[in-house]
């Protein structure tokens, strides 16, 4: 039975990846941060009591910024594969907390790589580093390929570039099987509600049921290459099954503006978004990335990977999920109002 360690297992990608690996028969270990409240909602349906003989999912407290703790955990588990998905991943927040973003997203990746390098001397291990299309930033080439120059426009993008190059360096300097997956925007019903797509689908469904009146957004003309996270985690796994470690882009090869995502979402509810959306300058970034479009032809050729879900289908999946949440919210609201 293969063992995998996933950092960021409680996040969107981590939860889908855990599902995939468990389906493939892996023993899965996840790194979670200690908190006064539980943040395991995305993976609760996968969890068994660790004393259950059928249990194959195990959670460990830790923090990517603690190098010794990461090293100890890696040597304790001795995973065959490590997926480093943990990060401070919100671009706008990275402008408010640049040092923290660099420590978690950048130095955290280095801590994982160093632990893997030491383990690799006695136990072969493969490392997947979650890179980001935000590394391309102020692009001068469209679409972006694995050879496009990085021009990051945020502390988050800069931290991801640092982690990317450290991954390449460890691959070249220490013969470590380490790869970067440069994933363009990928969304799902499990996306955090502060990210623009989920912010839109949550608001649209609440507006539909009269629970909310307005949705406040920033730049509606930003273009993104949006895919479905559940499709993308399969590409992560495929990268670590290759004979030779290489970096790959995962993307749909199509772009939509935020306006188009609003169209897809509100039209699914028979609503006109222009009646409910207002622009709020607080949501504009100090430096904006206006267009990201990925070329995933290398992944198609070498991994056999292709996205299965269109942006419109994705918006509808998210709306259907969030409409159920809004209905439950409405029921609870009506109950409390009648007391």
Short mmCIF file of C-alpha atoms in Angstrom, two decimals:
data_model
loop_
_atom_site.label_atom_id
_atom_site.label_comp_id
_atom_site.label_asym_id
_atom_site.label_seq_id
_atom_site.Cartn_x
_atom_site.Cartn_y
_atom_site.Cartn_z
CA UNK A 1 0.00 0.00 0.00
CA UNK A 2 1.45 3.35 -1.04
CA UNK A 3 1.62 6.14 1.53
CA UNK A 4 0.99 9.79 0.70
CA UNK A 5 1.37 12.92 2.81
CA UNK A 6 -0.80 15.90 1.87
CA UNK A 7 -0.16 19.33 3.33
CA UNK A 8 -3.23 21.53 3.06
CA UNK A 9 -5.47 18.46 3.21
CA UNK A 10 -8.38 20.45 4.68
CA UNK A 11 -8.43 22.80 1.69
CA UNK A 12 -10.30 22.48 -1.58
CA UNK A 13 -7.58 20.63 -3.50
CA UNK A 14 -6.44 18.61 -0.50
CA UNK A 15 -9.90 17.17 0.08
CA UNK A 16 -10.39 16.15 -3.55
CA UNK A 17 -6.88 14.69 -3.70
CA UNK A 18 -7.46 12.71 -0.49
CA UNK A 19 -10.62 11.24 -2.04
CA UNK A 20 -8.74 10.27 -5.20
CA UNK A 21 -5.82 8.64 -3.37
CA UNK A 22 -8.10 6.71 -1.03
CA UNK A 23 -10.01 5.41 -4.06
CA UNK A 24 -6.68 4.25 -5.48
CA UNK A 25 -5.86 2.30 -2.31
CA UNK A 26 -3.38 4.69 -0.70
CA UNK A 27 -2.82 5.22 3.00
CA UNK A 28 -3.24 8.99 3.27
CA UNK A 29 -1.73 11.27 5.90
CA UNK A 30 -2.68 14.92 6.18
CA UNK A 31 -1.04 17.89 7.87
CA UNK A 32 -3.42 20.20 9.71
CA UNK A 33 -2.78 23.29 11.81
CA UNK A 34 -3.82 23.34 15.44
CA UNK A 35 -6.81 25.60 15.98
CA UNK A 36 -9.40 26.23 18.69
CA UNK A 37 -12.08 25.22 16.16
CA UNK A 38 -12.19 22.31 13.73
CA UNK A 39 -11.55 23.02 10.06
CA UNK A 40 -12.03 19.53 8.67
CA UNK A 41 -15.46 19.93 7.09
CA UNK A 42 -14.21 19.11 3.59
CA UNK A 43 -12.79 15.73 4.65
CA UNK A 44 -15.09 14.64 7.49
CA UNK A 45 -16.89 12.25 5.14
CA UNK A 46 -13.59 10.43 4.53
CA UNK A 47 -12.53 10.05 8.14
CA UNK A 48 -12.62 6.90 10.28
CA UNK A 49 -11.44 6.47 13.82
CA UNK A 50 -7.67 5.95 13.49
CA UNK A 51 -7.99 2.81 15.66
CA UNK A 52 -10.41 1.30 13.13
CA UNK A 53 -8.50 -1.44 11.25
CA UNK A 54 -10.05 -0.15 8.01
CA UNK A 55 -8.80 3.41 8.58
CA UNK A 56 -6.52 4.73 5.83
CA UNK A 57 -6.73 8.46 6.53
CA UNK A 58 -4.65 9.90 9.37
CA UNK A 59 -4.32 13.55 10.41
CA UNK A 60 -1.31 15.13 12.09
CA UNK A 61 -0.94 18.53 13.72
CA UNK A 62 1.85 20.68 12.39
CA UNK A 63 2.80 23.85 10.56
CA UNK A 64 4.72 24.36 7.34
CA UNK A 65 6.79 27.10 8.95
CA UNK A 66 8.24 24.64 11.49
CA UNK A 67 11.09 22.97 9.64
CA UNK A 68 12.02 20.49 12.38
CA UNK A 69 8.40 19.48 12.89
CA UNK A 70 7.97 18.82 9.17
CA UNK A 71 11.18 16.83 9.11
CA UNK A 72 10.10 14.71 12.10
CA UNK A 73 6.69 14.02 10.55
CA UNK A 74 8.12 13.00 7.19
CA UNK A 75 10.53 10.56 8.83
CA UNK A 76 7.76 9.18 11.04
CA UNK A 77 5.39 8.51 8.12
CA UNK A 78 7.98 7.68 5.43
CA UNK A 79 5.60 8.56 2.60
CA UNK A 80 6.14 7.44 -0.98
CA UNK A 81 4.59 10.66 -2.25
CA UNK A 82 4.30 14.15 -0.75
CA UNK A 83 1.81 16.67 -2.11
CA UNK A 84 2.60 20.16 -0.82
CA UNK A 85 -0.70 21.99 -1.23
CA UNK A 86 -0.51 24.03 1.97
CA UNK A 87 -0.17 27.80 1.57
CA UNK A 88 -1.54 31.22 2.38
CA UNK A 89 -3.32 31.14 -0.96
CA UNK A 90 -5.43 34.30 -1.11
CA UNK A 91 -3.82 36.84 -3.45
CA UNK A 92 -5.50 39.93 -2.00
CA UNK A 93 -4.67 38.87 1.56
CA UNK A 94 -1.02 38.47 0.58
CA UNK A 95 -0.75 42.25 0.16
CA UNK A 96 -1.90 42.68 3.76
CA UNK A 97 0.30 39.88 5.14
CA UNK A 98 3.31 39.60 2.81
CA UNK A 99 5.79 38.25 5.38
CA UNK A 100 3.40 35.56 6.61
CA UNK A 101 2.59 34.62 3.01
CA UNK A 102 6.28 34.20 2.22
CA UNK A 103 6.92 32.11 5.33
CA UNK A 104 4.07 29.68 4.71
CA UNK A 105 3.96 29.59 0.92
CA UNK A 106 7.64 30.00 0.14
CA UNK A 107 9.75 28.84 3.10
CA UNK A 108 7.14 26.19 3.92
CA UNK A 109 7.79 24.57 0.54
CA UNK A 110 11.52 24.65 1.23
CA UNK A 111 10.96 22.87 4.56
CA UNK A 112 9.04 20.10 2.77
CA UNK A 113 11.74 19.73 0.12
CA UNK A 114 14.53 19.55 2.70
CA UNK A 115 12.71 16.87 4.69
CA UNK A 116 12.11 14.91 1.48
CA UNK A 117 15.78 15.22 0.49
CA UNK A 118 16.90 13.72 3.78
CA UNK A 119 14.33 10.92 3.65
CA UNK A 120 15.20 10.14 0.03
CA UNK A 121 18.62 8.83 1.07
CA UNK A 122 16.97 5.84 2.75
CA UNK A 123 13.42 5.77 1.41
CA UNK A 124 12.58 6.94 -2.14
CA UNK A 125 10.03 9.73 -2.09
CA UNK A 126 8.39 11.88 -4.78
CA UNK A 127 7.29 15.49 -4.19
CA UNK A 128 4.55 17.49 -5.86
CA UNK A 129 4.75 21.27 -5.37
CA UNK A 130 1.56 23.24 -5.96
CA UNK A 131 2.66 26.11 -8.16
CA UNK A 132 0.30 28.77 -9.49
CA UNK A 133 -0.58 30.70 -12.62
CA UNK A 134 -0.20 33.84 -10.46
CA UNK A 135 3.56 33.40 -10.98
CA UNK A 136 3.11 34.67 -14.57
CA UNK A 137 1.58 37.93 -13.37
CA UNK A 138 2.09 40.74 -15.89
CA UNK A 139 2.23 38.38 -18.84
CA UNK A 140 3.96 39.29 -22.09
CA UNK A 141 3.06 36.01 -23.79
CA UNK A 142 -0.35 34.43 -24.28
CA UNK A 143 -1.11 31.62 -23.77
CA UNK A 144 1.36 30.84 -21.02
CA UNK A 145 3.47 27.68 -21.33
CA UNK A 146 5.98 25.94 -19.07
CA UNK A 147 8.66 28.18 -20.67
CA UNK A 148 6.91 31.53 -20.19
CA UNK A 149 8.83 33.97 -17.98
CA UNK A 150 7.44 34.67 -14.51
CA UNK A 151 6.46 38.29 -13.73
CA UNK A 152 4.55 38.00 -10.42
CA UNK A 153 2.33 40.89 -9.35
CA UNK A 154 1.64 40.00 -5.72
CA UNK A 155 3.46 38.76 -2.60
CA UNK A 156 1.64 35.45 -3.14
CA UNK A 157 2.95 35.18 -6.71
CA UNK A 158 6.48 36.03 -5.55
CA UNK A 159 6.34 33.36 -2.83
CA UNK A 160 5.15 30.76 -5.34
CA UNK A 161 8.03 31.66 -7.70
CA UNK A 162 10.48 31.10 -4.82
CA UNK A 163 8.93 27.69 -4.11
CA UNK A 164 8.96 26.81 -7.82
CA UNK A 165 12.68 27.47 -8.22
CA UNK A 166 13.54 25.68 -4.98
CA UNK A 167 11.70 22.63 -6.32
CA UNK A 168 13.68 22.75 -9.58
CA UNK A 169 16.90 23.24 -7.61
CA UNK A 170 16.28 20.23 -5.37
CA UNK A 171 15.49 18.15 -8.45
CA UNK A 172 18.70 19.14 -10.18
CA UNK A 173 21.06 19.34 -7.19
CA UNK A 174 19.94 16.26 -5.24
CA UNK A 175 18.31 14.05 -7.87
CA UNK A 176 15.03 14.29 -5.94
CA UNK A 177 11.87 13.38 -7.87
CA UNK A 178 10.23 16.79 -7.41
CA UNK A 179 7.78 18.43 -9.79
CA UNK A 180 5.83 21.65 -10.08
CA UNK A 181 2.20 21.59 -11.11
CA UNK A 182 1.44 25.06 -12.47
CA UNK A 183 -2.31 25.08 -12.01
CA UNK A 184 -4.46 27.81 -13.43
CA UNK A 185 -7.57 28.87 -11.52
CA UNK A 186 -9.62 25.88 -10.44
CA UNK A 187 -12.81 26.12 -8.47
CA UNK A 188 -15.50 23.94 -6.91
CA UNK A 189 -18.27 23.93 -4.30
CA UNK A 190 -15.44 23.46 -1.77
CA UNK A 191 -13.74 26.72 -2.72
CA UNK A 192 -13.34 29.16 0.16
CA UNK A 193 -16.07 31.79 0.26
CA UNK A 194 -13.61 34.71 0.05
CA UNK A 195 -12.53 33.65 -3.47
CA UNK A 196 -14.42 35.45 -6.21
CA UNK A 197 -16.14 32.48 -7.86
CA UNK A 198 -17.52 31.08 -4.62
CA UNK A 199 -18.32 34.56 -3.40
CA UNK A 200 -20.47 34.95 -6.52
CA UNK A 201 -22.26 31.61 -6.28
CA UNK A 202 -22.97 31.96 -2.55
CA UNK A 203 -24.31 35.48 -3.01
CA UNK A 204 -26.39 34.60 -6.09
CA UNK A 205 -28.19 31.77 -4.31
CA UNK A 206 -28.77 33.85 -1.18
CA UNK A 207 -30.13 36.70 -3.32
CA UNK A 208 -32.43 34.24 -5.07
CA UNK A 209 -33.97 33.27 -1.73
CA UNK A 210 -34.12 36.80 -0.34
CA UNK A 211 -31.34 36.27 2.20
CA UNK A 212 -29.04 38.90 0.69
CA UNK A 213 -29.59 42.10 -1.28
CA UNK A 214 -26.26 43.05 -2.85
CA UNK A 215 -22.95 41.55 -3.98
CA UNK A 216 -19.86 43.76 -3.85
CA UNK A 217 -16.98 43.00 -6.22
CA UNK A 218 -13.84 44.61 -7.65
CA UNK A 219 -12.49 44.35 -11.20
CA UNK A 220 -15.12 42.60 -13.36
CA UNK A 221 -12.94 42.64 -16.47
CA UNK A 222 -10.14 40.40 -15.15
CA UNK A 223 -9.86 37.28 -17.32
CA UNK A 224 -9.11 33.88 -15.87
CA UNK A 225 -8.70 30.30 -17.07
CA UNK A 226 -11.19 28.56 -14.76
CA UNK A 227 -11.40 24.77 -14.36
CA UNK A 228 -12.90 22.26 -11.93
CA UNK A 229 -10.65 21.32 -8.99
CA UNK A 230 -11.84 17.71 -9.03
CA UNK A 231 -10.42 17.34 -12.56
CA UNK A 232 -7.12 18.95 -11.60
CA UNK A 233 -6.13 16.71 -8.69
CA UNK A 234 -5.96 13.77 -11.10
CA UNK A 235 -3.30 15.70 -12.99
CA UNK A 236 -1.33 16.17 -9.76
CA UNK A 237 -1.32 12.43 -9.17
CA UNK A 238 -0.33 11.68 -12.76
CA UNK A 239 2.74 13.92 -12.49
CA UNK A 240 4.15 11.72 -9.72
CA UNK A 241 3.55 8.51 -11.69
CA UNK A 242 5.92 9.42 -14.53
CA UNK A 243 9.37 7.93 -15.14
CA UNK A 244 11.03 11.36 -15.31
CA UNK A 245 10.17 14.36 -13.10
CA UNK A 246 8.94 17.34 -15.11
CA UNK A 247 6.88 20.47 -14.53
CA UNK A 248 3.43 20.74 -16.09
CA UNK A 249 0.70 23.31 -16.62
CA UNK A 250 -2.88 22.27 -15.93
CA UNK A 251 -5.43 24.59 -17.54
CA UNK A 252 -8.52 24.63 -19.76
CA UNK A 253 -7.03 26.84 -22.48
CA UNK A 254 -10.07 29.14 -22.36
CA UNK A 255 -10.69 32.40 -20.51
CA UNK A 256 -13.76 34.05 -19.10
CA UNK A 257 -14.09 37.42 -17.42
CA UNK A 258 -15.65 37.77 -14.00
CA UNK A 259 -18.61 39.29 -15.86
CA UNK A 260 -19.03 36.03 -17.77
CA UNK A 261 -18.88 34.00 -14.58
CA UNK A 262 -21.59 36.27 -13.21
CA UNK A 263 -23.64 35.56 -16.33
CA UNK A 264 -23.29 31.79 -15.96
CA UNK A 265 -24.15 31.89 -12.27
CA UNK A 266 -27.09 34.28 -12.19
CA UNK A 267 -28.63 33.00 -15.45
CA UNK A 268 -28.79 29.51 -13.89
CA UNK A 269 -31.07 31.10 -11.29
CA UNK A 270 -33.04 33.20 -13.84
CA UNK A 271 -31.61 36.41 -12.37
CA UNK A 272 -29.99 39.51 -13.93
CA UNK A 273 -26.78 40.09 -11.98
CA UNK A 274 -26.53 43.78 -12.96
CA UNK A 275 -29.44 44.52 -10.60
CA UNK A 276 -27.56 43.17 -7.60
CA UNK A 277 -23.82 43.73 -8.15
CA UNK A 278 -21.99 46.87 -7.07
CA UNK A 279 -18.32 47.78 -7.46
CA UNK A 280 -16.33 48.32 -4.27
CA UNK A 281 -12.82 49.83 -4.61
CA UNK A 282 -11.67 47.83 -1.57
CA UNK A 283 -11.60 44.70 -3.73
CA UNK A 284 -9.17 46.06 -6.32
CA UNK A 285 -5.60 44.83 -5.96
CA UNK A 286 -2.67 47.28 -5.75
CA UNK A 287 -1.31 45.58 -8.89
CA UNK A 288 -3.77 43.71 -11.06
CA UNK A 289 -3.28 40.59 -13.18
CA UNK A 290 -5.68 41.13 -16.07
CA UNK A 291 -5.26 38.00 -18.20
CA UNK A 292 -4.16 34.44 -17.46
CA UNK A 293 -4.53 31.71 -20.09
CA UNK A 294 -2.74 28.37 -19.86
CA UNK A 295 -1.50 25.99 -22.55
CA UNK A 296 -1.80 22.45 -21.16
CA UNK A 297 -0.74 20.68 -24.35
CA UNK A 298 2.31 19.16 -22.62
CA UNK A 299 0.07 17.61 -19.94
CA UNK A 300 -2.24 16.27 -22.63
CA UNK A 301 0.64 14.73 -24.57
CA UNK A 302 2.70 13.27 -21.73
CA UNK A 303 0.15 12.69 -18.95
CA UNK A 304 -2.94 12.04 -21.03
CA UNK A 305 -4.68 14.70 -18.94
CA UNK A 306 -7.47 16.96 -20.15
CA UNK A 307 -10.09 19.01 -18.27
CA UNK A 308 -13.55 17.46 -18.34
CA UNK A 309 -15.69 20.37 -17.12
CA UNK A 310 -16.41 23.69 -18.87
CA UNK A 311 -16.57 26.97 -16.98
CA UNK A 312 -20.32 27.20 -17.49
CA UNK A 313 -20.80 23.65 -16.19
CA UNK A 314 -18.57 24.50 -13.23
CA UNK A 315 -20.64 27.56 -12.36
CA UNK A 316 -23.81 25.47 -12.50
CA UNK A 317 -22.30 22.78 -10.24
CA UNK A 318 -21.37 25.45 -7.72
CA UNK A 319 -24.77 27.17 -7.93
CA UNK A 320 -26.65 23.89 -7.41
CA UNK A 321 -24.55 23.12 -4.34
CA UNK A 322 -24.86 26.61 -2.86
CA UNK A 323 -28.57 26.79 -3.54
CA UNK A 324 -29.01 23.84 -1.19
CA UNK A 325 -26.95 25.66 1.43
CA UNK A 326 -29.07 28.77 0.99
CA UNK A 327 -32.28 26.76 1.34
CA UNK A 328 -31.05 25.26 4.60
CA UNK A 329 -30.07 28.73 5.76
CA UNK A 330 -33.55 30.03 4.92
CA UNK A 331 -35.21 27.20 6.84
CA UNK A 332 -33.07 27.87 9.92
CA UNK A 333 -33.75 31.59 9.64
CA UNK A 334 -37.51 31.05 9.48
CA UNK A 335 -37.34 28.71 12.48
CA UNK A 336 -35.44 31.23 14.59
CA UNK A 337 -37.79 34.02 13.53
CA UNK A 338 -40.83 32.05 14.69
CA UNK A 339 -39.45 31.44 18.17
#
